[in-house]
Short mmCIF file of C-alpha atoms and ligand atoms in Angstrom, two decimals:
data_model
loop_
_atom_site.label_atom_id
_atom_site.label_comp_id
_atom_site.label_asym_id
_atom_site.label_seq_id
_atom_site.Cartn_x
_atom_site.Cartn_y
_atom_site.Cartn_z
CA MET A 1423 0.33 0.28 -0.08
CA LYS A 1424 1.09 3.51 -0.79
CA ALA A 1425 -0.03 6.95 0.14
CA ILE A 1426 -0.03 10.13 -2.11
CA LEU A 1427 -0.85 13.65 -0.50
CA VAL A 1428 -1.33 16.47 -2.72
CA ILE A 1429 -1.58 19.64 -1.25
CA GLY A 1430 -3.19 22.87 -3.33
CA ASP A 1431 -1.49 25.58 -1.47
CA GLY A 1432 -3.81 28.14 -0.10
CA MET A 1433 -6.68 26.69 -1.64
CA GLY A 1434 -9.17 26.67 0.81
CA ASP A 1435 -11.57 29.77 0.72
CA ARG A 1436 -14.66 31.46 2.10
CA PRO A 1437 -17.72 32.38 0.23
CA ILE A 1438 -17.30 34.87 -2.33
CA LYS A 1439 -19.90 37.72 -3.74
CA ALA A 1440 -19.32 37.40 -6.84
CA LEU A 1441 -19.82 33.52 -6.77
CA ASP A 1442 -23.20 33.67 -5.16
CA CYS A 1443 -21.75 33.24 -1.95
CA LYS A 1444 -19.91 30.30 -3.14
CA THR A 1445 -16.04 29.09 -2.60
CA PRO A 1446 -13.72 28.66 -5.63
CA LEU A 1447 -13.89 25.13 -4.95
CA GLN A 1448 -17.78 25.08 -5.12
CA VAL A 1449 -17.78 26.41 -8.49
CA ALA A 1450 -14.56 24.69 -10.01
CA GLU A 1451 -15.04 21.97 -12.55
CA LYS A 1452 -13.38 19.10 -10.89
CA PRO A 1453 -14.93 15.84 -11.50
CA VAL A 1454 -11.93 13.79 -10.00
CA LEU A 1455 -11.81 15.58 -6.73
CA ASP A 1456 -15.79 15.17 -6.68
CA ARG A 1457 -15.35 11.49 -7.23
CA LEU A 1458 -12.37 10.97 -4.81
CA ALA A 1459 -14.60 12.93 -2.13
CA SER A 1460 -17.90 10.74 -2.93
CA THR A 1461 -15.54 7.54 -2.86
CA GLY A 1462 -13.69 8.56 0.04
CA ILE A 1463 -13.90 9.97 3.75
CA CYS A 1464 -14.02 13.57 4.25
CA GLY A 1465 -13.52 16.39 6.68
CA ILE A 1466 -11.83 19.48 7.58
CA MET A 1467 -8.48 20.54 9.35
CA ASP A 1468 -7.14 22.93 11.44
CA PRO A 1469 -3.80 23.00 9.86
CA ILE A 1470 -2.27 24.16 13.34
CA SER A 1471 -5.44 24.84 15.69
CA PRO A 1472 -8.47 26.62 15.04
CA GLY A 1473 -8.11 30.13 14.26
CA ILE A 1474 -4.20 30.43 13.80
CA PRO A 1475 -3.46 31.63 10.50
CA PRO A 1476 -0.62 29.58 9.31
CA GLY A 1477 2.61 29.93 7.42
CA SER A 1478 3.62 27.79 4.87
CA ASP A 1479 6.49 26.33 6.56
CA THR A 1480 4.80 25.73 9.79
CA SER A 1481 1.79 24.31 8.17
CA HIS A 1482 3.60 21.62 6.26
CA LEU A 1483 5.54 20.71 9.47
CA SER A 1484 2.26 20.02 11.22
CA LEU A 1485 0.89 18.03 8.05
CA PHE A 1486 3.83 15.74 8.13
CA GLY A 1487 3.31 15.25 11.88
CA TYR A 1488 5.69 17.28 13.65
CA ASP A 1489 4.29 19.94 16.23
CA PRO A 1490 5.67 23.51 14.69
CA HIS A 1491 5.31 24.75 18.50
CA LYS A 1492 7.97 22.48 19.52
CA VAL A 1493 10.45 22.20 16.46
CA TYR A 1494 10.06 24.96 14.29
CA LYS A 1495 13.21 27.10 14.20
CA GLY A 1496 12.72 29.81 11.60
CA ARG A 1497 12.14 29.76 7.60
CA GLY A 1498 15.22 30.16 5.89
CA VAL A 1499 16.63 26.67 6.57
CA PHE A 1500 14.02 24.99 4.18
CA GLU A 1501 14.87 27.50 1.67
CA ALA A 1502 18.67 26.59 1.58
CA LEU A 1503 17.28 22.80 1.80
CA GLY A 1504 15.25 23.61 -0.82
CA ALA A 1505 17.71 25.11 -3.37
CA GLY A 1506 20.14 21.85 -2.53
CA LEU A 1507 22.41 23.53 -0.21
CA ARG A 1508 23.98 21.13 2.43
CA VAL A 1509 22.98 22.45 6.14
CA GLU A 1510 25.18 21.77 8.96
CA LYS A 1511 23.88 22.07 12.76
CA ASN A 1512 25.45 25.18 13.72
CA ASP A 1513 24.51 26.92 10.39
CA VAL A 1514 22.52 29.79 10.64
CA SER A 1515 20.29 30.23 7.18
CA ILE A 1516 18.90 33.22 5.74
CA ARG A 1517 16.72 34.09 3.03
CA CYS A 1518 17.78 37.04 0.84
CA ASN A 1519 16.28 39.27 -1.67
CA PHE A 1520 17.83 41.32 -4.26
CA ALA A 1521 16.77 44.87 -4.15
CA THR A 1522 17.48 48.03 -5.34
CA VAL A 1523 18.55 50.86 -2.77
CA ASP A 1524 19.81 54.54 -3.30
CA ASP A 1525 22.88 56.10 -2.03
CA ASN A 1526 21.21 56.44 1.45
CA LEU A 1527 19.95 52.58 1.42
CA ILE A 1528 16.31 53.66 0.85
CA VAL A 1529 14.66 50.73 -0.69
CA LEU A 1530 13.24 51.82 -4.28
CA ASP A 1531 12.35 48.10 -5.08
CA ARG A 1532 12.16 45.14 -3.02
CA ARG A 1533 12.81 42.60 -5.96
CA ALA A 1534 15.07 44.83 -8.10
CA GLY A 1535 12.25 44.73 -10.68
CA ARG A 1536 12.08 40.80 -10.31
CA ILE A 1537 15.57 40.39 -12.13
CA ASN A 1538 15.97 37.46 -14.11
CA THR A 1539 19.33 38.16 -15.27
CA GLY A 1540 22.73 38.36 -13.62
CA GLY A 1541 21.76 36.18 -10.93
CA LYS A 1542 24.75 33.87 -11.11
CA GLU A 1543 27.10 36.65 -11.66
CA PHE A 1544 25.97 38.13 -8.37
CA GLU A 1545 26.30 34.72 -6.54
CA THR A 1546 29.80 34.38 -7.68
CA VAL A 1547 30.83 37.40 -5.96
CA ILE A 1548 28.72 37.07 -2.73
CA ASN A 1549 29.54 32.96 -2.20
CA ASP A 1550 32.40 32.50 -0.16
CA TYR A 1551 32.95 36.21 0.50
CA ARG A 1552 35.67 36.81 3.43
CA LEU A 1553 34.72 39.40 5.59
CA LYS A 1554 38.21 40.99 7.33
CA SER A 1555 36.66 41.56 10.95
CA TYR A 1556 34.84 38.35 11.29
CA PRO A 1557 37.46 35.41 9.65
CA ASP A 1558 35.74 32.94 11.72
CA VAL A 1559 32.63 32.92 9.52
CA LYS A 1560 32.09 31.38 5.93
CA ILE A 1561 29.89 32.45 3.77
CA ILE A 1562 27.54 30.54 1.34
CA PHE A 1563 25.24 32.14 -0.85
CA LYS A 1564 22.88 30.73 -3.62
CA HIS A 1565 20.61 32.37 -5.98
CA THR A 1566 17.58 30.54 -6.41
CA THR A 1567 14.77 32.23 -8.78
CA GLU A 1568 14.25 35.63 -10.05
CA HIS A 1569 15.37 38.39 -6.92
CA ARG A 1570 15.46 35.26 -4.42
CA GLY A 1571 18.60 33.72 -2.97
CA VAL A 1572 19.57 32.30 0.49
CA MET A 1573 22.43 32.83 2.63
CA ILE A 1574 24.31 30.51 5.12
CA LEU A 1575 26.54 31.57 8.04
CA ARG A 1576 28.65 28.83 8.92
CA PRO A 1577 31.29 29.16 11.89
CA ILE A 1578 34.82 27.95 11.46
CA ASP A 1579 35.70 28.67 15.14
CA PRO A 1580 32.86 27.64 17.33
CA HIS A 1581 33.19 30.34 20.22
CA PRO A 1582 30.67 32.15 20.02
CA ARG A 1583 28.66 30.75 17.46
CA PHE A 1584 25.90 32.36 15.26
CA SER A 1585 22.31 32.77 16.31
CA TRP A 1586 18.97 32.81 14.49
CA LYS A 1587 17.54 35.19 17.16
CA VAL A 1588 18.10 37.99 15.08
CA SER A 1589 15.68 40.72 13.14
CA ASP A 1590 15.11 41.00 9.60
CA SER A 1591 17.20 43.86 7.62
CA ASP A 1592 13.97 43.62 5.20
CA PRO A 1593 11.97 46.45 6.09
CA HIS A 1594 9.07 44.82 4.04
CA ARG A 1595 8.23 48.15 1.91
CA THR A 1596 9.57 50.62 -0.11
CA ASP A 1597 10.47 53.99 0.56
CA LEU A 1598 12.32 52.93 3.93
CA PRO A 1599 15.84 52.47 4.69
CA ILE A 1600 17.50 49.00 4.95
CA LYS A 1601 16.61 48.15 8.45
CA SER A 1602 19.53 47.52 10.97
CA VAL A 1603 19.40 43.54 12.08
CA GLU A 1604 18.88 43.71 15.91
CA PRO A 1605 19.50 40.85 18.28
CA LEU A 1606 16.37 39.30 19.52
CA ASP A 1607 17.98 37.92 22.72
CA ASN A 1608 20.56 38.73 24.96
CA THR A 1609 22.96 36.30 23.80
CA PRO A 1610 26.62 37.04 22.71
CA GLU A 1611 25.92 34.96 19.89
CA ALA A 1612 22.64 37.00 18.73
CA LEU A 1613 24.64 40.00 18.96
CA LYS A 1614 27.45 38.82 16.95
CA THR A 1615 25.52 37.86 14.38
CA SER A 1616 23.28 40.85 13.91
CA LYS A 1617 26.35 43.28 13.94
CA LEU A 1618 27.90 40.80 11.24
CA MET A 1619 24.88 40.83 9.08
CA ASN A 1620 24.65 44.64 9.52
CA GLU A 1621 28.31 44.61 8.29
CA LEU A 1622 27.23 42.39 5.31
CA THR A 1623 24.63 44.68 4.23
CA ASP A 1624 26.95 47.78 3.59
CA GLU A 1625 29.90 45.29 2.01
CA PHE A 1626 27.56 43.48 -0.46
CA HIS A 1627 25.70 47.21 -1.33
CA SER A 1628 29.41 48.50 -2.44
CA ILE A 1629 30.11 45.19 -4.20
CA LEU A 1630 27.00 45.12 -5.95
CA ASP A 1631 26.80 48.55 -6.67
CA SER A 1632 29.34 48.63 -8.67
CA HIS A 1633 29.24 45.27 -10.15
CA PRO A 1634 29.56 45.49 -14.22
CA HIS A 1635 26.18 43.84 -14.62
CA ASN A 1636 24.33 46.56 -12.64
CA ILE A 1637 26.13 49.02 -15.18
CA LYS A 1638 24.97 46.84 -17.58
CA ARG A 1639 21.26 46.90 -16.09
CA ARG A 1640 21.62 50.79 -15.56
CA SER A 1641 22.51 51.53 -19.07
CA MET A 1642 19.25 49.32 -20.36
CA ASN A 1643 17.24 51.24 -18.01
CA LEU A 1644 16.80 48.50 -15.62
CA LEU A 1645 16.66 48.85 -12.02
CA PRO A 1646 20.50 47.56 -10.65
CA ALA A 1647 20.58 44.86 -7.89
CA ASN A 1648 22.40 46.71 -5.37
CA ALA A 1649 21.56 45.30 -2.00
CA LEU A 1650 20.53 42.31 -0.43
CA LEU A 1651 17.60 42.04 2.21
CA PHE A 1652 18.13 39.52 4.80
CA ARG A 1653 14.91 37.83 6.49
CA GLY A 1654 14.05 34.55 8.38
CA ALA A 1655 17.13 33.69 10.04
CA SER A 1656 16.95 30.12 11.31
CA VAL A 1657 18.74 26.78 12.38
CA LEU A 1658 17.99 23.45 11.37
CA PRO A 1659 15.08 21.87 13.67
CA LYS A 1660 15.65 18.62 15.40
CA LEU A 1661 13.93 16.11 14.12
CA GLU A 1662 13.41 12.16 13.90
CA SER A 1663 12.87 11.48 10.14
CA ILE A 1664 9.68 10.67 9.15
CA THR A 1665 11.39 7.46 7.09
CA LYS A 1666 12.60 6.18 10.54
CA LEU A 1667 9.31 7.01 12.44
CA TYR A 1668 7.32 4.98 10.33
CA GLY A 1669 9.67 2.54 8.08
CA ILE A 1670 9.17 4.12 5.13
CA ARG A 1671 10.45 5.92 1.64
CA ALA A 1672 9.08 9.01 1.16
CA LEU A 1673 9.60 11.64 -1.41
CA VAL A 1674 8.58 15.30 -2.05
CA ILE A 1675 7.70 16.86 -5.50
CA ALA A 1676 7.59 20.37 -5.27
CA ALA A 1677 8.72 23.24 -7.62
CA GLY A 1678 9.24 26.20 -4.88
CA ALA A 1679 12.40 25.50 -2.28
CA GLN A 1680 10.67 25.84 0.38
CA TYR A 1681 8.34 23.19 0.22
CA LYS A 1682 10.88 20.69 -1.06
CA GLY A 1683 13.07 22.06 2.01
CA VAL A 1684 10.51 21.36 4.58
CA GLY A 1685 10.36 17.46 2.75
CA ILE A 1686 14.05 17.23 3.05
CA ALA A 1687 14.41 18.72 6.78
CA VAL A 1688 11.67 15.65 7.63
CA GLY A 1689 13.44 12.88 5.66
CA MET A 1690 11.87 12.79 2.33
CA ASP A 1691 14.05 12.66 -0.77
CA SER A 1692 13.51 15.47 -3.33
CA ILE A 1693 13.19 14.96 -7.32
CA GLU A 1694 13.09 18.15 -9.86
CA VAL A 1695 10.27 17.93 -12.43
CA GLU A 1696 11.12 19.96 -15.54
CA GLY A 1697 7.97 22.15 -16.24
CA ALA A 1698 6.92 22.35 -12.65
CA THR A 1699 7.60 26.01 -11.79
CA GLY A 1700 5.80 26.96 -8.53
CA THR A 1701 3.41 29.20 -10.44
CA THR A 1702 -0.10 29.44 -11.98
CA GLU A 1703 1.91 28.44 -15.28
CA THR A 1704 2.74 25.15 -14.03
CA ASP A 1705 2.22 21.76 -15.68
CA THR A 1706 0.49 19.73 -13.21
CA ILE A 1707 0.25 16.33 -15.39
CA LEU A 1708 4.49 16.25 -15.52
CA LYS A 1709 3.96 16.44 -11.82
CA ALA A 1710 1.40 13.09 -11.92
CA LYS A 1711 4.06 11.68 -14.37
CA ALA A 1712 6.72 12.43 -11.95
CA VAL A 1713 4.36 10.27 -9.15
CA LEU A 1714 3.79 7.48 -11.54
CA ASP A 1715 7.42 7.14 -12.30
CA ASN A 1716 8.43 6.75 -8.59
CA LEU A 1717 5.33 4.95 -6.94
CA GLN A 1718 7.40 1.83 -7.07
CA ASN A 1719 10.10 3.14 -4.88
CA TYR A 1720 8.33 5.13 -2.47
CA ASP A 1721 5.35 4.31 0.24
CA TYR A 1722 4.51 8.34 0.88
CA ILE A 1723 4.57 10.81 -2.00
CA PHE A 1724 3.76 14.53 -0.98
CA VAL A 1725 2.81 16.62 -4.06
CA HIS A 1726 2.81 20.13 -3.64
CA VAL A 1727 1.04 22.70 -6.16
CA LYS A 1728 1.58 26.39 -5.53
CA GLY A 1729 -0.37 28.12 -7.94
CA THR A 1730 -3.81 27.97 -5.94
CA ASP A 1731 -1.91 30.17 -3.22
CA ASN A 1732 -0.08 32.65 -5.83
CA ALA A 1733 -3.71 33.20 -7.48
CA SER A 1734 -5.06 33.86 -4.01
CA HIS A 1735 -2.34 36.63 -3.06
CA ASP A 1736 -2.96 38.46 -6.51
CA GLY A 1737 -6.73 38.42 -5.53
CA ASP A 1738 -7.15 36.53 -8.70
CA LEU A 1739 -10.27 34.74 -8.52
CA ARG A 1740 -10.23 32.99 -12.26
CA LYS A 1741 -6.76 31.91 -11.69
CA LYS A 1742 -7.42 30.05 -8.73
CA ILE A 1743 -10.74 28.33 -10.15
CA SER A 1744 -8.49 27.21 -13.19
CA MET A 1745 -5.51 26.36 -10.89
CA ILE A 1746 -8.20 23.77 -8.64
CA GLU A 1747 -9.06 22.70 -12.20
CA LYS A 1748 -5.53 21.78 -12.78
CA ILE A 1749 -4.94 20.14 -9.57
CA ASP A 1750 -8.08 17.90 -10.76
CA ALA A 1751 -6.41 16.85 -13.81
CA LEU A 1752 -3.10 16.07 -11.96
CA LEU A 1753 -5.45 13.56 -9.82
CA GLY A 1754 -7.31 12.45 -13.28
CA HIS A 1755 -3.73 11.63 -14.70
CA ILE A 1756 -2.53 9.45 -11.58
CA LEU A 1757 -5.90 7.84 -10.88
CA LYS A 1758 -6.03 6.49 -14.95
CA ASN A 1759 -2.56 5.16 -14.74
CA ALA A 1760 -1.77 3.75 -11.68
CA GLN A 1761 -2.97 0.79 -9.56
CA THR A 1762 -5.60 2.32 -7.59
CA ASN A 1763 -6.36 -0.70 -5.54
CA LYS A 1764 -3.13 -0.41 -3.52
CA LEU A 1765 -3.52 3.72 -3.32
CA ILE A 1766 -4.60 5.67 -0.51
CA ILE A 1767 -4.58 9.43 -2.01
CA ALA A 1768 -5.39 12.37 -0.03
CA VAL A 1769 -6.08 15.87 -0.96
CA THR A 1770 -6.24 19.02 1.09
CA ALA A 1771 -4.73 22.52 1.68
CA ASP A 1772 -2.09 23.69 3.91
CA HIS A 1773 -4.16 26.64 4.82
CA THR A 1774 -6.92 29.05 3.68
CA THR A 1775 -5.93 31.83 1.50
CA PRO A 1776 -9.37 33.76 0.63
CA VAL A 1777 -9.23 35.85 -2.57
CA GLU A 1778 -10.91 38.57 -1.15
CA ILE A 1779 -8.42 39.00 1.83
CA ARG A 1780 -5.26 38.04 -0.14
CA ASP A 1781 -3.42 36.33 2.73
CA HIS A 1782 -3.74 33.38 4.94
CA THR A 1783 -6.36 33.21 7.83
CA GLY A 1784 -7.17 30.80 10.22
CA ASP A 1785 -10.22 28.92 8.77
CA PRO A 1786 -10.17 24.98 8.48
CA VAL A 1787 -9.43 23.38 5.32
CA PRO A 1788 -11.03 20.56 3.48
CA LEU A 1789 -9.74 16.98 3.52
CA LEU A 1790 -10.46 14.22 1.73
CA ILE A 1791 -9.21 10.33 1.87
CA SER A 1792 -9.75 7.72 -0.68
CA GLY A 1793 -8.52 4.34 -1.11
CA PRO A 1794 -9.12 0.62 0.02
CA GLY A 1795 -10.12 0.41 3.51
CA VAL A 1796 -11.59 3.86 4.11
CA ARG A 1797 -14.92 4.23 5.60
CA VAL A 1798 -16.70 5.78 2.90
CA ASP A 1799 -19.31 8.76 4.16
CA LYS A 1800 -21.91 10.23 2.33
CA VAL A 1801 -20.16 13.52 1.06
CA GLU A 1802 -20.12 13.82 -2.75
CA ARG A 1803 -18.24 16.82 -3.48
CA PHE A 1804 -14.75 18.24 -2.40
CA SER A 1805 -15.28 21.70 -1.04
CA GLU A 1806 -14.92 23.25 2.44
CA ILE A 1807 -18.98 23.34 3.03
CA ASP A 1808 -19.34 19.59 1.90
CA CYS A 1809 -16.32 18.14 3.62
CA ALA A 1810 -17.85 19.77 6.86
CA GLN A 1811 -20.39 17.32 6.72
CA GLY A 1812 -17.68 14.00 6.41
CA SER A 1813 -17.01 11.55 9.08
CA LEU A 1814 -13.63 12.57 9.78
CA GLY A 1815 -15.18 15.33 11.38
CA ARG A 1816 -12.51 18.16 12.50
CA ILE A 1817 -8.89 17.15 12.88
CA ARG A 1818 -5.63 18.75 13.33
CA GLY A 1819 -3.17 19.25 11.00
CA LEU A 1820 -0.59 17.17 13.26
CA ASP A 1821 -3.14 13.88 12.86
CA LEU A 1822 -3.15 13.56 9.14
CA THR A 1823 0.17 11.83 8.47
CA PRO A 1824 -0.86 9.23 11.15
CA ILE A 1825 -3.97 8.59 9.81
CA LEU A 1826 -2.50 8.23 6.22
CA MET A 1827 0.26 5.66 7.82
CA ASN A 1828 -2.29 3.76 9.57
CA LEU A 1829 -4.27 3.20 6.07
CA ILE A 1830 -1.31 1.87 4.62
CA GLY A 1831 -0.31 -0.42 7.24
CA LYS A 1832 2.84 1.83 8.71
CA THR A 1833 1.68 2.54 12.45
CA LYS A 1834 2.86 0.44 15.40
CA LYS A 1835 0.67 -0.79 18.31
CA PHE A 1836 0.43 1.76 21.19
CA GLY A 1837 0.51 -0.78 23.92
CA VAL A 1838 -0.04 -4.70 24.05
ZN1 ZN B 3050 0.88 27.85 1.89
ZN1 ZN B 3051 0.80 32.07 0.78
#
């Protein structure tokens, strides 16, 4: 028996006036999702707990069975792992944005015009940069996509080490100066890390501002990527891997570095799927094919589709509905080509992102589980409203993976 978990990021929604107070899931054409709901068991789920708007990272930890209140140590590490970097236990990982600033470090564009050139050239000058005042740190930098990158501070001399308890330098809006990184506790490690990062802000600004690629961008009337903004400092959470906990082989199929990273952090393997972009342009059939190609080698496959959340943040109702229909097509392709008598399929969201709010909210998400051994209930359609009638009732995100592992016979008896 195998389990596939498909997550439509931010797929949950609220009643929308333009849809006669229906949700996008209620109006989308999704025959496969509805068939799975009618042949399965349904419910609603609080990814973290009722009313708490989850981040994607904390929510995914929870959906894999790890209590984020206990294990979460910031976001940057997931970005680093997802970008293919090796992360060591004393490393501090930090998410970075290339930005455009003026001479007074006032942020003019937080994404440097969403640069799509020069990323690798900038990476070359930042990666392995040596700070004279901090010879005990190795700086590892990797450009990921567009304006995004990730930096690791790796201590060479372990005393004092670095700390993830530091604030962001990213002011999170334009027309404000790059913020000074501040220690968030009283440890010498946090103080040292904040000072070092502030020095890097200045150093990187002067290196990038005069970089030949930025001179070229200016000459083409494009915004230069002349600063790095830091956010989400973090360290590797201490986790027992999901493969050990359940004696399984697990795989993550996701385009976004962060989701790949959470999967890797809990012990999943990760593969690249060409054509899967992590945007609303993604080809979900290629993801379905990747699932089929790997089904023989894995017990638990997690498939992440990001586009539903992107459309929600953009307030783009039509795109959200069409992304739901793309997820339906993904599932249709799997069902048509897999041996379904040995397959548990679960579909849910990591949080609700209402298109009218354009941000994550604390509403529960719909959940369906279909496959052999499942106690079929009377729900016939997959939506926030229909699933609330299902016999799974209302569960926590933390319960999802144990429920799936039980259905594929991978849980151990508690007691005798
Ligand atoms: Zn999410
Ligand atoms: Zn989101």
